[in-house]
PDB file of C-alpha atoms in Angstrom:
ATOM      1  CA  UNK A   1       0.000   0.000   0.000  1.00 33.00           C
ATOM      2  CA  UNK A   2       1.219   3.566   0.187  1.00 36.00           C
ATOM      3  CA  UNK A   3       1.848   6.277   2.705  1.00 41.00           C
ATOM      4  CA  UNK A   4       0.332   9.511   1.540  1.00 41.00           C
ATOM      5  CA  UNK A   5       1.063  12.692   3.331  1.00 41.00           C
ATOM      6  CA  UNK A   6      -0.708  15.924   2.717  1.00 42.00           C
ATOM      7  CA  UNK A   7      -0.187  19.093   4.627  1.00 41.00           C
ATOM      8  CA  UNK A   8      -3.422  20.903   5.366  1.00 41.00           C
ATOM      9  CA  UNK A   9      -4.885  22.037   2.098  1.00 38.00           C
ATOM     10  CA  UNK A  10      -1.504  22.221   0.417  1.00 41.00           C
ATOM     11  CA  UNK A  11      -0.879  19.848  -2.464  1.00 42.00           C
ATOM     12  CA  UNK A  12       0.511  16.588  -1.158  1.00 48.00           C
ATOM     13  CA  UNK A  13       3.217  14.438  -2.620  1.00 49.00           C
ATOM     14  CA  UNK A  14       2.631  10.709  -2.683  1.00 51.00           C
ATOM     15  CA  UNK A  15       5.280   8.609  -1.041  1.00 52.00           C
ATOM     16  CA  UNK A  16       5.128   4.897  -1.587  1.00 49.00           C
ATOM     17  CA  UNK A  17       6.366   2.547   1.055  1.00 53.00           C
ATOM     18  CA  UNK A  18       7.820  -0.595  -0.424  1.00 47.00           C
ATOM     19  CA  UNK A  19       6.430  -3.926   0.684  1.00 48.00           C
ATOM     20  CA  UNK A  20       9.882  -5.478   0.499  1.00 49.00           C
ATOM     21  CA  UNK A  21      10.655  -7.153   3.791  1.00 53.00           C
ATOM     22  CA  UNK A  22       7.106  -6.772   5.065  1.00 56.00           C
ATOM     23  CA  UNK A  23       4.880  -9.699   5.790  1.00 56.00           C
ATOM     24  CA  UNK A  24       2.006  -9.789   3.349  1.00 55.00           C
ATOM     25  CA  UNK A  25      -0.388 -10.446   6.228  1.00 56.00           C
ATOM     26  CA  UNK A  26       0.453  -6.996   7.599  1.00 55.00           C
ATOM     27  CA  UNK A  27      -1.179  -5.406   4.563  1.00 56.00           C
ATOM     28  CA  UNK A  28      -3.917  -7.764   3.502  1.00 60.00           C
ATOM     29  CA  UNK A  29      -6.474  -6.380   5.959  1.00 63.00           C
ATOM     30  CA  UNK A  30      -6.266  -2.915   4.371  1.00 63.00           C
ATOM     31  CA  UNK A  31      -7.099  -1.598   0.930  1.00 67.00           C
ATOM     32  CA  UNK A  32      -5.578   1.795   1.728  1.00 78.00           C
ATOM     33  CA  UNK A  33      -3.893   3.642   4.535  1.00 84.00           C
ATOM     34  CA  UNK A  34      -3.432   7.403   4.475  1.00 90.00           C
ATOM     35  CA  UNK A  35      -1.735   9.798   6.862  1.00 93.00           C
ATOM     36  CA  UNK A  36      -2.409  13.525   6.633  1.00 93.00           C
ATOM     37  CA  UNK A  37      -0.404  16.087   8.568  1.00 95.00           C
ATOM     38  CA  UNK A  38      -0.586  19.856   8.620  1.00 94.00           C
ATOM     39  CA  UNK A  39      -3.445  22.234   9.340  1.00 93.00           C
ATOM     40  CA  UNK A  40      -6.532  20.076   9.215  1.00 85.00           C
ATOM     41  CA  UNK A  41      -9.998  21.224   8.222  1.00 86.00           C
ATOM     42  CA  UNK A  42     -11.983  22.846  10.995  1.00 91.00           C
ATOM     43  CA  UNK A  43      -9.211  24.751  12.772  1.00 93.00           C
ATOM     44  CA  UNK A  44     -10.084  28.472  13.031  1.00 95.00           C
ATOM     45  CA  UNK A  45      -8.552  31.505  14.669  1.00 96.00           C
ATOM     46  CA  UNK A  46     -10.231  32.574  17.914  1.00 95.00           C
ATOM     47  CA  UNK A  47     -11.602  36.060  18.571  1.00 95.00           C
ATOM     48  CA  UNK A  48      -8.547  37.300  20.473  1.00 93.00           C
ATOM     49  CA  UNK A  49      -7.202  40.720  21.226  1.00 96.00           C
ATOM     50  CA  UNK A  50      -3.644  41.507  20.171  1.00 96.00           C
ATOM     51  CA  UNK A  51      -1.427  43.938  22.048  1.00 96.00           C
ATOM     52  CA  UNK A  52       0.635  46.474  20.138  1.00 96.00           C
ATOM     53  CA  UNK A  53       4.020  46.099  21.854  1.00 96.00           C
ATOM     54  CA  UNK A  54       4.907  49.730  21.017  1.00 96.00           C
ATOM     55  CA  UNK A  55       1.871  51.329  22.665  1.00 96.00           C
ATOM     56  CA  UNK A  56       0.180  48.647  24.762  1.00 96.00           C
ATOM     57  CA  UNK A  57      -3.040  49.252  22.811  1.00 97.00           C
ATOM     58  CA  UNK A  58      -5.362  46.259  22.469  1.00 97.00           C
ATOM     59  CA  UNK A  59      -6.665  45.614  18.967  1.00 96.00           C
ATOM     60  CA  UNK A  60      -8.933  42.823  17.727  1.00 96.00           C
ATOM     61  CA  UNK A  61      -7.246  40.054  15.752  1.00 95.00           C
ATOM     62  CA  UNK A  62      -8.588  40.423  12.201  1.00 94.00           C
ATOM     63  CA  UNK A  63      -8.107  36.706  11.635  1.00 94.00           C
ATOM     64  CA  UNK A  64     -10.879  35.828  14.118  1.00 95.00           C
ATOM     65  CA  UNK A  65     -13.057  33.049  12.711  1.00 95.00           C
ATOM     66  CA  UNK A  66     -10.845  32.525   9.653  1.00 95.00           C
ATOM     67  CA  UNK A  67      -9.715  28.992   8.835  1.00 96.00           C
ATOM     68  CA  UNK A  68      -6.128  28.443   9.964  1.00 96.00           C
ATOM     69  CA  UNK A  69      -5.521  26.573   6.689  1.00 95.00           C
ATOM     70  CA  UNK A  70      -6.276  29.792   4.757  1.00 94.00           C
ATOM     71  CA  UNK A  71      -3.657  31.716   6.723  1.00 93.00           C
ATOM     72  CA  UNK A  72      -1.194  28.808   6.469  1.00 94.00           C
ATOM     73  CA  UNK A  73      -1.612  28.760   2.700  1.00 94.00           C
ATOM     74  CA  UNK A  74      -1.055  32.530   2.473  1.00 93.00           C
ATOM     75  CA  UNK A  75       2.071  32.214   4.613  1.00 93.00           C
ATOM     76  CA  UNK A  76       3.331  29.172   2.722  1.00 94.00           C
ATOM     77  CA  UNK A  77       2.934  30.598  -0.779  1.00 94.00           C
ATOM     78  CA  UNK A  78       3.107  34.319  -0.025  1.00 93.00           C
ATOM     79  CA  UNK A  79       0.175  36.656  -0.445  1.00 87.00           C
ATOM     80  CA  UNK A  80      -0.024  40.405  -0.951  1.00 84.00           C
ATOM     81  CA  UNK A  81       2.918  42.051   0.776  1.00 82.00           C
ATOM     82  CA  UNK A  82       4.053  38.802   2.377  1.00 85.00           C
ATOM     83  CA  UNK A  83       6.847  36.781   0.832  1.00 91.00           C
ATOM     84  CA  UNK A  84       6.544  32.966   0.667  1.00 95.00           C
ATOM     85  CA  UNK A  85       7.419  31.012   3.799  1.00 95.00           C
ATOM     86  CA  UNK A  86       7.199  27.401   2.595  1.00 95.00           C
ATOM     87  CA  UNK A  87       7.371  25.816   6.041  1.00 95.00           C
ATOM     88  CA  UNK A  88       5.350  22.725   5.153  1.00 94.00           C
ATOM     89  CA  UNK A  89       7.219  22.138   1.903  1.00 94.00           C
ATOM     90  CA  UNK A  90      10.534  22.444   3.712  1.00 96.00           C
ATOM     91  CA  UNK A  91       9.401  20.009   6.410  1.00 96.00           C
ATOM     92  CA  UNK A  92       8.436  17.508   3.696  1.00 95.00           C
ATOM     93  CA  UNK A  93      11.723  18.000   1.835  1.00 96.00           C
ATOM     94  CA  UNK A  94      13.801  17.548   4.981  1.00 96.00           C
ATOM     95  CA  UNK A  95      11.830  14.671   6.500  1.00 97.00           C
ATOM     96  CA  UNK A  96       9.735  12.896   3.865  1.00 95.00           C
ATOM     97  CA  UNK A  97      12.157  10.033   3.324  1.00 96.00           C
ATOM     98  CA  UNK A  98      12.526   9.573   7.062  1.00 96.00           C
ATOM     99  CA  UNK A  99       8.741   9.373   7.425  1.00 96.00           C
ATOM    100  CA  UNK A 100       8.580   6.630   4.802  1.00 94.00           C
ATOM    101  CA  UNK A 101      11.521   4.794   6.408  1.00 96.00           C
ATOM    102  CA  UNK A 102       9.909   5.002   9.852  1.00 96.00           C
ATOM    103  CA  UNK A 103       6.685   3.580   8.450  1.00 94.00           C
ATOM    104  CA  UNK A 104       8.525   0.720   6.771  1.00 92.00           C
ATOM    105  CA  UNK A 105      10.622  -0.026   9.871  1.00 95.00           C
ATOM    106  CA  UNK A 106       7.637  -0.100  12.217  1.00 94.00           C
ATOM    107  CA  UNK A 107       5.634  -2.280   9.832  1.00 90.00           C
ATOM    108  CA  UNK A 108       8.608  -4.606   9.321  1.00 90.00           C
ATOM    109  CA  UNK A 109       8.979  -4.914  13.093  1.00 93.00           C
ATOM    110  CA  UNK A 110       5.387  -6.140  13.285  1.00 91.00           C
ATOM    111  CA  UNK A 111       3.803  -3.041  14.784  1.00 92.00           C
ATOM    112  CA  UNK A 112       0.070  -3.015  13.910  1.00 91.00           C
ATOM    113  CA  UNK A 113      -0.684  -0.862  10.838  1.00 89.00           C
ATOM    114  CA  UNK A 114      -2.962   1.598  12.620  1.00 90.00           C
ATOM    115  CA  UNK A 115      -0.372   2.089  15.394  1.00 93.00           C
ATOM    116  CA  UNK A 116       2.328   2.507  12.743  1.00 93.00           C
ATOM    117  CA  UNK A 117       0.244   5.127  10.927  1.00 94.00           C
ATOM    118  CA  UNK A 118      -0.470   7.053  14.135  1.00 96.00           C
ATOM    119  CA  UNK A 119       3.181   6.966  15.171  1.00 97.00           C
ATOM    120  CA  UNK A 120       4.345   8.296  11.797  1.00 97.00           C
ATOM    121  CA  UNK A 121       1.575  10.931  11.864  1.00 97.00           C
ATOM    122  CA  UNK A 122       2.847  12.150  15.230  1.00 97.00           C
ATOM    123  CA  UNK A 123       6.396  12.364  13.828  1.00 98.00           C
ATOM    124  CA  UNK A 124       5.110  14.318  10.815  1.00 97.00           C
ATOM    125  CA  UNK A 125       3.228  16.755  13.087  1.00 97.00           C
ATOM    126  CA  UNK A 126       6.284  17.308  15.277  1.00 97.00           C
ATOM    127  CA  UNK A 127       8.553  17.890  12.260  1.00 98.00           C
ATOM    128  CA  UNK A 128       6.184  20.493  10.770  1.00 97.00           C
ATOM    129  CA  UNK A 129       5.881  22.215  14.167  1.00 97.00           C
ATOM    130  CA  UNK A 130       9.668  22.276  14.479  1.00 97.00           C
ATOM    131  CA  UNK A 131       9.942  23.903  11.054  1.00 97.00           C
ATOM    132  CA  UNK A 132       7.625  26.680  12.314  1.00 96.00           C
ATOM    133  CA  UNK A 133       9.649  27.076  15.528  1.00 96.00           C
ATOM    134  CA  UNK A 134      12.926  27.234  13.573  1.00 95.00           C
ATOM    135  CA  UNK A 135      11.694  29.732  10.971  1.00 95.00           C
ATOM    136  CA  UNK A 136      14.048  32.741  10.843  1.00 92.00           C
ATOM    137  CA  UNK A 137      13.266  36.291  11.897  1.00 91.00           C
ATOM    138  CA  UNK A 138      11.924  37.688   8.631  1.00 92.00           C
ATOM    139  CA  UNK A 139       9.142  40.100   9.596  1.00 91.00           C
ATOM    140  CA  UNK A 140       8.992  43.648   8.288  1.00 92.00           C
ATOM    141  CA  UNK A 141      10.376  46.099  10.862  1.00 94.00           C
ATOM    142  CA  UNK A 142       6.975  47.656  11.554  1.00 94.00           C
ATOM    143  CA  UNK A 143       5.302  44.272  12.114  1.00 93.00           C
ATOM    144  CA  UNK A 144       8.138  43.075  14.361  1.00 95.00           C
ATOM    145  CA  UNK A 145       7.769  46.299  16.369  1.00 96.00           C
ATOM    146  CA  UNK A 146       4.002  45.700  16.722  1.00 96.00           C
ATOM    147  CA  UNK A 147       4.601  42.116  17.869  1.00 95.00           C
ATOM    148  CA  UNK A 148       7.513  43.027  20.132  1.00 95.00           C
ATOM    149  CA  UNK A 149       9.623  40.254  18.609  1.00 95.00           C
ATOM    150  CA  UNK A 150      10.687  39.086  15.182  1.00 95.00           C
ATOM    151  CA  UNK A 151       9.644  35.535  14.382  1.00 92.00           C
ATOM    152  CA  UNK A 152       8.285  35.050  10.880  1.00 88.00           C
ATOM    153  CA  UNK A 153       5.620  32.431  11.608  1.00 93.00           C
ATOM    154  CA  UNK A 154       4.658  33.161  15.194  1.00 92.00           C
ATOM    155  CA  UNK A 155       2.320  35.783  16.575  1.00 93.00           C
ATOM    156  CA  UNK A 156      -0.035  33.947  18.945  1.00 93.00           C
ATOM    157  CA  UNK A 157       1.277  30.389  18.308  1.00 94.00           C
ATOM    158  CA  UNK A 158      -2.189  29.406  17.070  1.00 95.00           C
ATOM    159  CA  UNK A 159      -0.777  28.193  13.729  1.00 96.00           C
ATOM    160  CA  UNK A 160       1.840  26.104  15.544  1.00 95.00           C
ATOM    161  CA  UNK A 161      -0.771  24.597  17.857  1.00 95.00           C
ATOM    162  CA  UNK A 162      -3.140  23.878  14.945  1.00 96.00           C
ATOM    163  CA  UNK A 163      -0.713  21.484  13.262  1.00 97.00           C
ATOM    164  CA  UNK A 164      -2.135  18.001  13.636  1.00 96.00           C
ATOM    165  CA  UNK A 165      -2.424  14.682  11.850  1.00 96.00           C
ATOM    166  CA  UNK A 166      -5.104  12.175  11.016  1.00 94.00           C
ATOM    167  CA  UNK A 167      -5.092   8.671   9.675  1.00 93.00           C
ATOM    168  CA  UNK A 168      -7.602   7.144   7.297  1.00 86.00           C
ATOM    169  CA  UNK A 169      -7.735   3.411   6.944  1.00 77.00           C
ATOM    170  CA  UNK A 170      -9.917   1.446   4.568  1.00 74.00           C
ATOM    171  CA  UNK A 171     -10.116  -2.190   5.550  1.00 71.00           C
ATOM    172  CA  UNK A 172     -10.574  -5.004   3.085  1.00 63.00           C
TER     173      UNK A 172
END
């Protein structure tokens, strides 16, 4: 079968996991197994107040109620005045092979498929979150002054905390 990762609503890249070395019985109960990691459907920004670090003034967060995936996509590909910050794509590029290897190793070791999928999903989530944490200081000076710090993908950490995974299994 295959391991498919997709990141939120961003186009996914299929990664096949070879059956070599795996017991056929490990796969025969399933027609497909899919792991998705990123910003999943349903995550929205809360109605929070933001504090202007320069003045202390409280202002409503204009993202309130917006899907986190919409903001993630705008950040990932760049939108308007914002340059692209391809955090999900970079996480996939850096870790995709390791995700497939981890899946194959766990399955080869006899770990149940659903447990294997959930374990790899957790690894995918953590790797994407780490990419957000490690993103360089690349905010415009005025925005960094408003925030009181310069971290390109963090304001309230809601994006970071919205990264999740899900598994979908179709049994034979």
